[in-house]
């Protein structure tokens, strides 16, 4: 079974979500997910604009894509609810989006705490931060987390 994709805060109000290399990385991850017929969860931060049009256009016709909204930095609860409600697999999750040092980190940490047997991959080429030179060495170290 292919990995469930979690796309975090690719909204126009976040400057990192407007960087061409981040958009390209996220689109590539979505295109692969669609080819694999994998579930895709689009996470939006409430009151921070819409998810970028090119992202929505890609997932629009994918039956296994859902959009959820969160009210804080951590999207763990809404991701877990989406997985349960839609009966998406939770044994392997690939995460990308923005901002790496806030919402992505908080969501990944929450998923690691909640899903103890889940393999989580963080797709570095599809993540962005206001700090263009984000130091991945500071990211959480965990046996179930792989930076890819």
PDB file of C-alpha atoms in Angstrom:
ATOM      1  CA  UNK A   1       0.000   0.000   0.000  1.00  0.00           C
ATOM      2  CA  UNK A   2       1.453   3.414  -0.934  1.00  0.00           C
ATOM      3  CA  UNK A   3       2.135   6.060   1.692  1.00  0.00           C
ATOM      4  CA  UNK A   4      -0.591   8.479   2.725  1.00  0.00           C
ATOM      5  CA  UNK A   5       0.551  11.998   1.809  1.00  0.00           C
ATOM      6  CA  UNK A   6       0.088  14.946   4.161  1.00  0.00           C
ATOM      7  CA  UNK A   7       0.523  18.385   2.562  1.00  0.00           C
ATOM      8  CA  UNK A   8       0.758  21.133   5.191  1.00  0.00           C
ATOM      9  CA  UNK A   9      -0.193  24.814   4.770  1.00  0.00           C
ATOM     10  CA  UNK A  10       0.600  25.356   1.094  1.00  0.00           C
ATOM     11  CA  UNK A  11      -1.391  28.589   1.292  1.00  0.00           C
ATOM     12  CA  UNK A  12      -0.750  31.888  -0.420  1.00  0.00           C
ATOM     13  CA  UNK A  13      -0.428  33.767   2.898  1.00  0.00           C
ATOM     14  CA  UNK A  14       2.769  31.875   3.750  1.00  0.00           C
ATOM     15  CA  UNK A  15       5.824  33.221   1.919  1.00  0.00           C
ATOM     16  CA  UNK A  16       7.588  29.842   2.016  1.00  0.00           C
ATOM     17  CA  UNK A  17       4.598  28.310   0.183  1.00  0.00           C
ATOM     18  CA  UNK A  18       5.215  30.781  -2.663  1.00  0.00           C
ATOM     19  CA  UNK A  19       8.810  29.749  -3.287  1.00  0.00           C
ATOM     20  CA  UNK A  20       9.105  28.016  -6.685  1.00  0.00           C
ATOM     21  CA  UNK A  21      11.287  25.169  -5.395  1.00  0.00           C
ATOM     22  CA  UNK A  22       8.798  24.348  -2.626  1.00  0.00           C
ATOM     23  CA  UNK A  23       5.839  24.434  -5.023  1.00  0.00           C
ATOM     24  CA  UNK A  24       7.727  22.200  -7.461  1.00  0.00           C
ATOM     25  CA  UNK A  25       8.620  19.698  -4.720  1.00  0.00           C
ATOM     26  CA  UNK A  26       5.060  19.527  -3.395  1.00  0.00           C
ATOM     27  CA  UNK A  27       3.598  19.147  -6.890  1.00  0.00           C
ATOM     28  CA  UNK A  28       6.022  16.314  -7.627  1.00  0.00           C
ATOM     29  CA  UNK A  29       5.029  14.558  -4.393  1.00  0.00           C
ATOM     30  CA  UNK A  30       1.325  14.920  -5.282  1.00  0.00           C
ATOM     31  CA  UNK A  31       1.881  13.652  -8.842  1.00  0.00           C
ATOM     32  CA  UNK A  32       3.622  10.542  -7.485  1.00  0.00           C
ATOM     33  CA  UNK A  33       0.819   9.998  -4.960  1.00  0.00           C
ATOM     34  CA  UNK A  34      -1.788  10.206  -7.722  1.00  0.00           C
ATOM     35  CA  UNK A  35       0.152   7.700  -9.870  1.00  0.00           C
ATOM     36  CA  UNK A  36       0.302   5.356  -6.861  1.00  0.00           C
ATOM     37  CA  UNK A  37      -3.393   5.974  -6.112  1.00  0.00           C
ATOM     38  CA  UNK A  38      -2.348   7.048  -2.612  1.00  0.00           C
ATOM     39  CA  UNK A  39      -4.475   9.106  -0.215  1.00  0.00           C
ATOM     40  CA  UNK A  40      -3.658  12.809   0.028  1.00  0.00           C
ATOM     41  CA  UNK A  41      -4.580  15.009   2.985  1.00  0.00           C
ATOM     42  CA  UNK A  42      -4.334  18.753   2.343  1.00  0.00           C
ATOM     43  CA  UNK A  43      -4.044  20.621   5.659  1.00  0.00           C
ATOM     44  CA  UNK A  44      -4.986  24.312   5.773  1.00  0.00           C
ATOM     45  CA  UNK A  45      -4.362  26.796   8.563  1.00  0.00           C
ATOM     46  CA  UNK A  46      -7.640  28.653   9.240  1.00  0.00           C
ATOM     47  CA  UNK A  47      -7.639  32.348   8.223  1.00  0.00           C
ATOM     48  CA  UNK A  48      -4.367  32.104   6.299  1.00  0.00           C
ATOM     49  CA  UNK A  49      -5.706  32.159   2.762  1.00  0.00           C
ATOM     50  CA  UNK A  50      -6.467  29.397   0.314  1.00  0.00           C
ATOM     51  CA  UNK A  51      -4.282  26.499  -0.690  1.00  0.00           C
ATOM     52  CA  UNK A  52      -2.355  27.457  -3.824  1.00  0.00           C
ATOM     53  CA  UNK A  53      -4.416  26.957  -6.967  1.00  0.00           C
ATOM     54  CA  UNK A  54      -1.861  24.732  -8.696  1.00  0.00           C
ATOM     55  CA  UNK A  55      -1.996  22.341  -5.711  1.00  0.00           C
ATOM     56  CA  UNK A  56      -5.809  22.222  -5.676  1.00  0.00           C
ATOM     57  CA  UNK A  57      -5.908  21.771  -9.455  1.00  0.00           C
ATOM     58  CA  UNK A  58      -3.677  18.695  -9.136  1.00  0.00           C
ATOM     59  CA  UNK A  59      -5.786  16.962  -6.487  1.00  0.00           C
ATOM     60  CA  UNK A  60      -9.202  18.049  -7.761  1.00  0.00           C
ATOM     61  CA  UNK A  61      -9.905  14.852  -9.680  1.00  0.00           C
ATOM     62  CA  UNK A  62      -8.194  12.494  -7.223  1.00  0.00           C
ATOM     63  CA  UNK A  63     -10.864  10.518  -5.355  1.00  0.00           C
ATOM     64  CA  UNK A  64      -8.537   9.917  -2.407  1.00  0.00           C
ATOM     65  CA  UNK A  65      -7.783  13.591  -1.695  1.00  0.00           C
ATOM     66  CA  UNK A  66      -9.346  15.453   1.219  1.00  0.00           C
ATOM     67  CA  UNK A  67      -8.872  18.931   2.633  1.00  0.00           C
ATOM     68  CA  UNK A  68      -8.946  19.603   6.372  1.00  0.00           C
ATOM     69  CA  UNK A  69      -8.570  22.767   8.441  1.00  0.00           C
ATOM     70  CA  UNK A  70      -6.589  23.353  11.615  1.00  0.00           C
ATOM     71  CA  UNK A  71      -6.660  26.254  14.042  1.00  0.00           C
ATOM     72  CA  UNK A  72      -3.093  26.055  15.371  1.00  0.00           C
ATOM     73  CA  UNK A  73       0.410  25.053  14.360  1.00  0.00           C
ATOM     74  CA  UNK A  74      -0.099  21.346  15.050  1.00  0.00           C
ATOM     75  CA  UNK A  75      -2.211  19.508  12.498  1.00  0.00           C
ATOM     76  CA  UNK A  76      -1.982  16.098  14.147  1.00  0.00           C
ATOM     77  CA  UNK A  77      -5.593  15.945  15.324  1.00  0.00           C
ATOM     78  CA  UNK A  78      -7.099  16.874  11.939  1.00  0.00           C
ATOM     79  CA  UNK A  79      -4.767  14.477  10.106  1.00  0.00           C
ATOM     80  CA  UNK A  80      -5.657  11.599  12.446  1.00  0.00           C
ATOM     81  CA  UNK A  81      -9.371  12.406  12.069  1.00  0.00           C
ATOM     82  CA  UNK A  82      -9.047  12.431   8.266  1.00  0.00           C
ATOM     83  CA  UNK A  83      -7.226   9.092   8.304  1.00  0.00           C
ATOM     84  CA  UNK A  84      -9.902   7.530  10.497  1.00  0.00           C
ATOM     85  CA  UNK A  85     -12.926   9.082   8.748  1.00  0.00           C
ATOM     86  CA  UNK A  86     -11.695   8.152   5.264  1.00  0.00           C
ATOM     87  CA  UNK A  87     -10.183   4.805   6.267  1.00  0.00           C
ATOM     88  CA  UNK A  88      -6.792   5.855   4.894  1.00  0.00           C
ATOM     89  CA  UNK A  89      -3.793   3.653   5.753  1.00  0.00           C
ATOM     90  CA  UNK A  90      -1.687   4.964   8.610  1.00  0.00           C
ATOM     91  CA  UNK A  91       1.283   2.593   8.546  1.00  0.00           C
ATOM     92  CA  UNK A  92       3.325   4.833   6.211  1.00  0.00           C
ATOM     93  CA  UNK A  93       2.964   8.620   5.910  1.00  0.00           C
ATOM     94  CA  UNK A  94       4.935  11.115   3.802  1.00  0.00           C
ATOM     95  CA  UNK A  95       4.776  14.730   4.949  1.00  0.00           C
ATOM     96  CA  UNK A  96       5.654  17.974   3.164  1.00  0.00           C
ATOM     97  CA  UNK A  97       4.682  21.650   3.135  1.00  0.00           C
ATOM     98  CA  UNK A  98       5.426  24.744   5.215  1.00  0.00           C
ATOM     99  CA  UNK A  99       6.677  26.078   7.567  1.00  0.00           C
ATOM    100  CA  UNK A 100       9.287  23.494   8.444  1.00  0.00           C
ATOM    101  CA  UNK A 101      10.207  24.979  11.828  1.00  0.00           C
ATOM    102  CA  UNK A 102       6.593  25.373  13.001  1.00  0.00           C
ATOM    103  CA  UNK A 103       3.603  23.579  11.526  1.00  0.00           C
ATOM    104  CA  UNK A 104       5.478  20.779   9.766  1.00  0.00           C
ATOM    105  CA  UNK A 105       7.609  20.043  12.833  1.00  0.00           C
ATOM    106  CA  UNK A 106       4.645  20.170  15.247  1.00  0.00           C
ATOM    107  CA  UNK A 107       2.510  17.917  13.060  1.00  0.00           C
ATOM    108  CA  UNK A 108       5.284  15.377  12.510  1.00  0.00           C
ATOM    109  CA  UNK A 109       6.086  15.288  16.245  1.00  0.00           C
ATOM    110  CA  UNK A 110       2.409  14.785  17.056  1.00  0.00           C
ATOM    111  CA  UNK A 111       2.073  11.979  14.517  1.00  0.00           C
ATOM    112  CA  UNK A 112       5.161  10.277  15.951  1.00  0.00           C
ATOM    113  CA  UNK A 113       3.627  10.435  19.446  1.00  0.00           C
ATOM    114  CA  UNK A 114       0.198   9.222  18.298  1.00  0.00           C
ATOM    115  CA  UNK A 115       1.130   6.575  15.732  1.00  0.00           C
ATOM    116  CA  UNK A 116       3.875   4.610  17.428  1.00  0.00           C
ATOM    117  CA  UNK A 117       4.265   1.975  14.679  1.00  0.00           C
ATOM    118  CA  UNK A 118       3.992   4.337  11.698  1.00  0.00           C
ATOM    119  CA  UNK A 119       6.867   5.012   9.343  1.00  0.00           C
ATOM    120  CA  UNK A 120       6.958   8.758   8.672  1.00  0.00           C
ATOM    121  CA  UNK A 121       9.001  10.262   5.873  1.00  0.00           C
ATOM    122  CA  UNK A 122       9.614  13.990   5.702  1.00  0.00           C
ATOM    123  CA  UNK A 123      10.234  15.045   2.110  1.00  0.00           C
ATOM    124  CA  UNK A 124      12.909  17.756   2.433  1.00  0.00           C
ATOM    125  CA  UNK A 125      12.694  18.849  -1.208  1.00  0.00           C
ATOM    126  CA  UNK A 126       8.967  19.542  -0.719  1.00  0.00           C
ATOM    127  CA  UNK A 127       9.270  21.513   2.523  1.00  0.00           C
ATOM    128  CA  UNK A 128       9.876  25.202   3.022  1.00  0.00           C
ATOM    129  CA  UNK A 129      10.594  27.697   5.709  1.00  0.00           C
ATOM    130  CA  UNK A 130      11.137  31.426   5.997  1.00  0.00           C
ATOM    131  CA  UNK A 131      14.745  30.527   6.713  1.00  0.00           C
ATOM    132  CA  UNK A 132      15.926  29.324   3.300  1.00  0.00           C
ATOM    133  CA  UNK A 133      18.909  27.627   4.952  1.00  0.00           C
ATOM    134  CA  UNK A 134      16.909  25.547   7.445  1.00  0.00           C
ATOM    135  CA  UNK A 135      19.231  23.250   9.400  1.00  0.00           C
ATOM    136  CA  UNK A 136      17.730  19.767   9.193  1.00  0.00           C
ATOM    137  CA  UNK A 137      20.099  18.591  11.946  1.00  0.00           C
ATOM    138  CA  UNK A 138      17.794  20.297  14.449  1.00  0.00           C
ATOM    139  CA  UNK A 139      14.771  18.301  13.340  1.00  0.00           C
ATOM    140  CA  UNK A 140      13.416  15.665  15.722  1.00  0.00           C
ATOM    141  CA  UNK A 141      15.378  12.427  15.784  1.00  0.00           C
ATOM    142  CA  UNK A 142      13.118   9.376  16.030  1.00  0.00           C
ATOM    143  CA  UNK A 143      13.449   5.740  14.967  1.00  0.00           C
ATOM    144  CA  UNK A 144      10.241   5.964  12.886  1.00  0.00           C
ATOM    145  CA  UNK A 145      11.179   9.232  11.137  1.00  0.00           C
ATOM    146  CA  UNK A 146      13.247   9.437   8.001  1.00  0.00           C
ATOM    147  CA  UNK A 147      14.262  12.640   6.252  1.00  0.00           C
ATOM    148  CA  UNK A 148      14.167  11.892   2.530  1.00  0.00           C
TER     149      UNK A 148
END
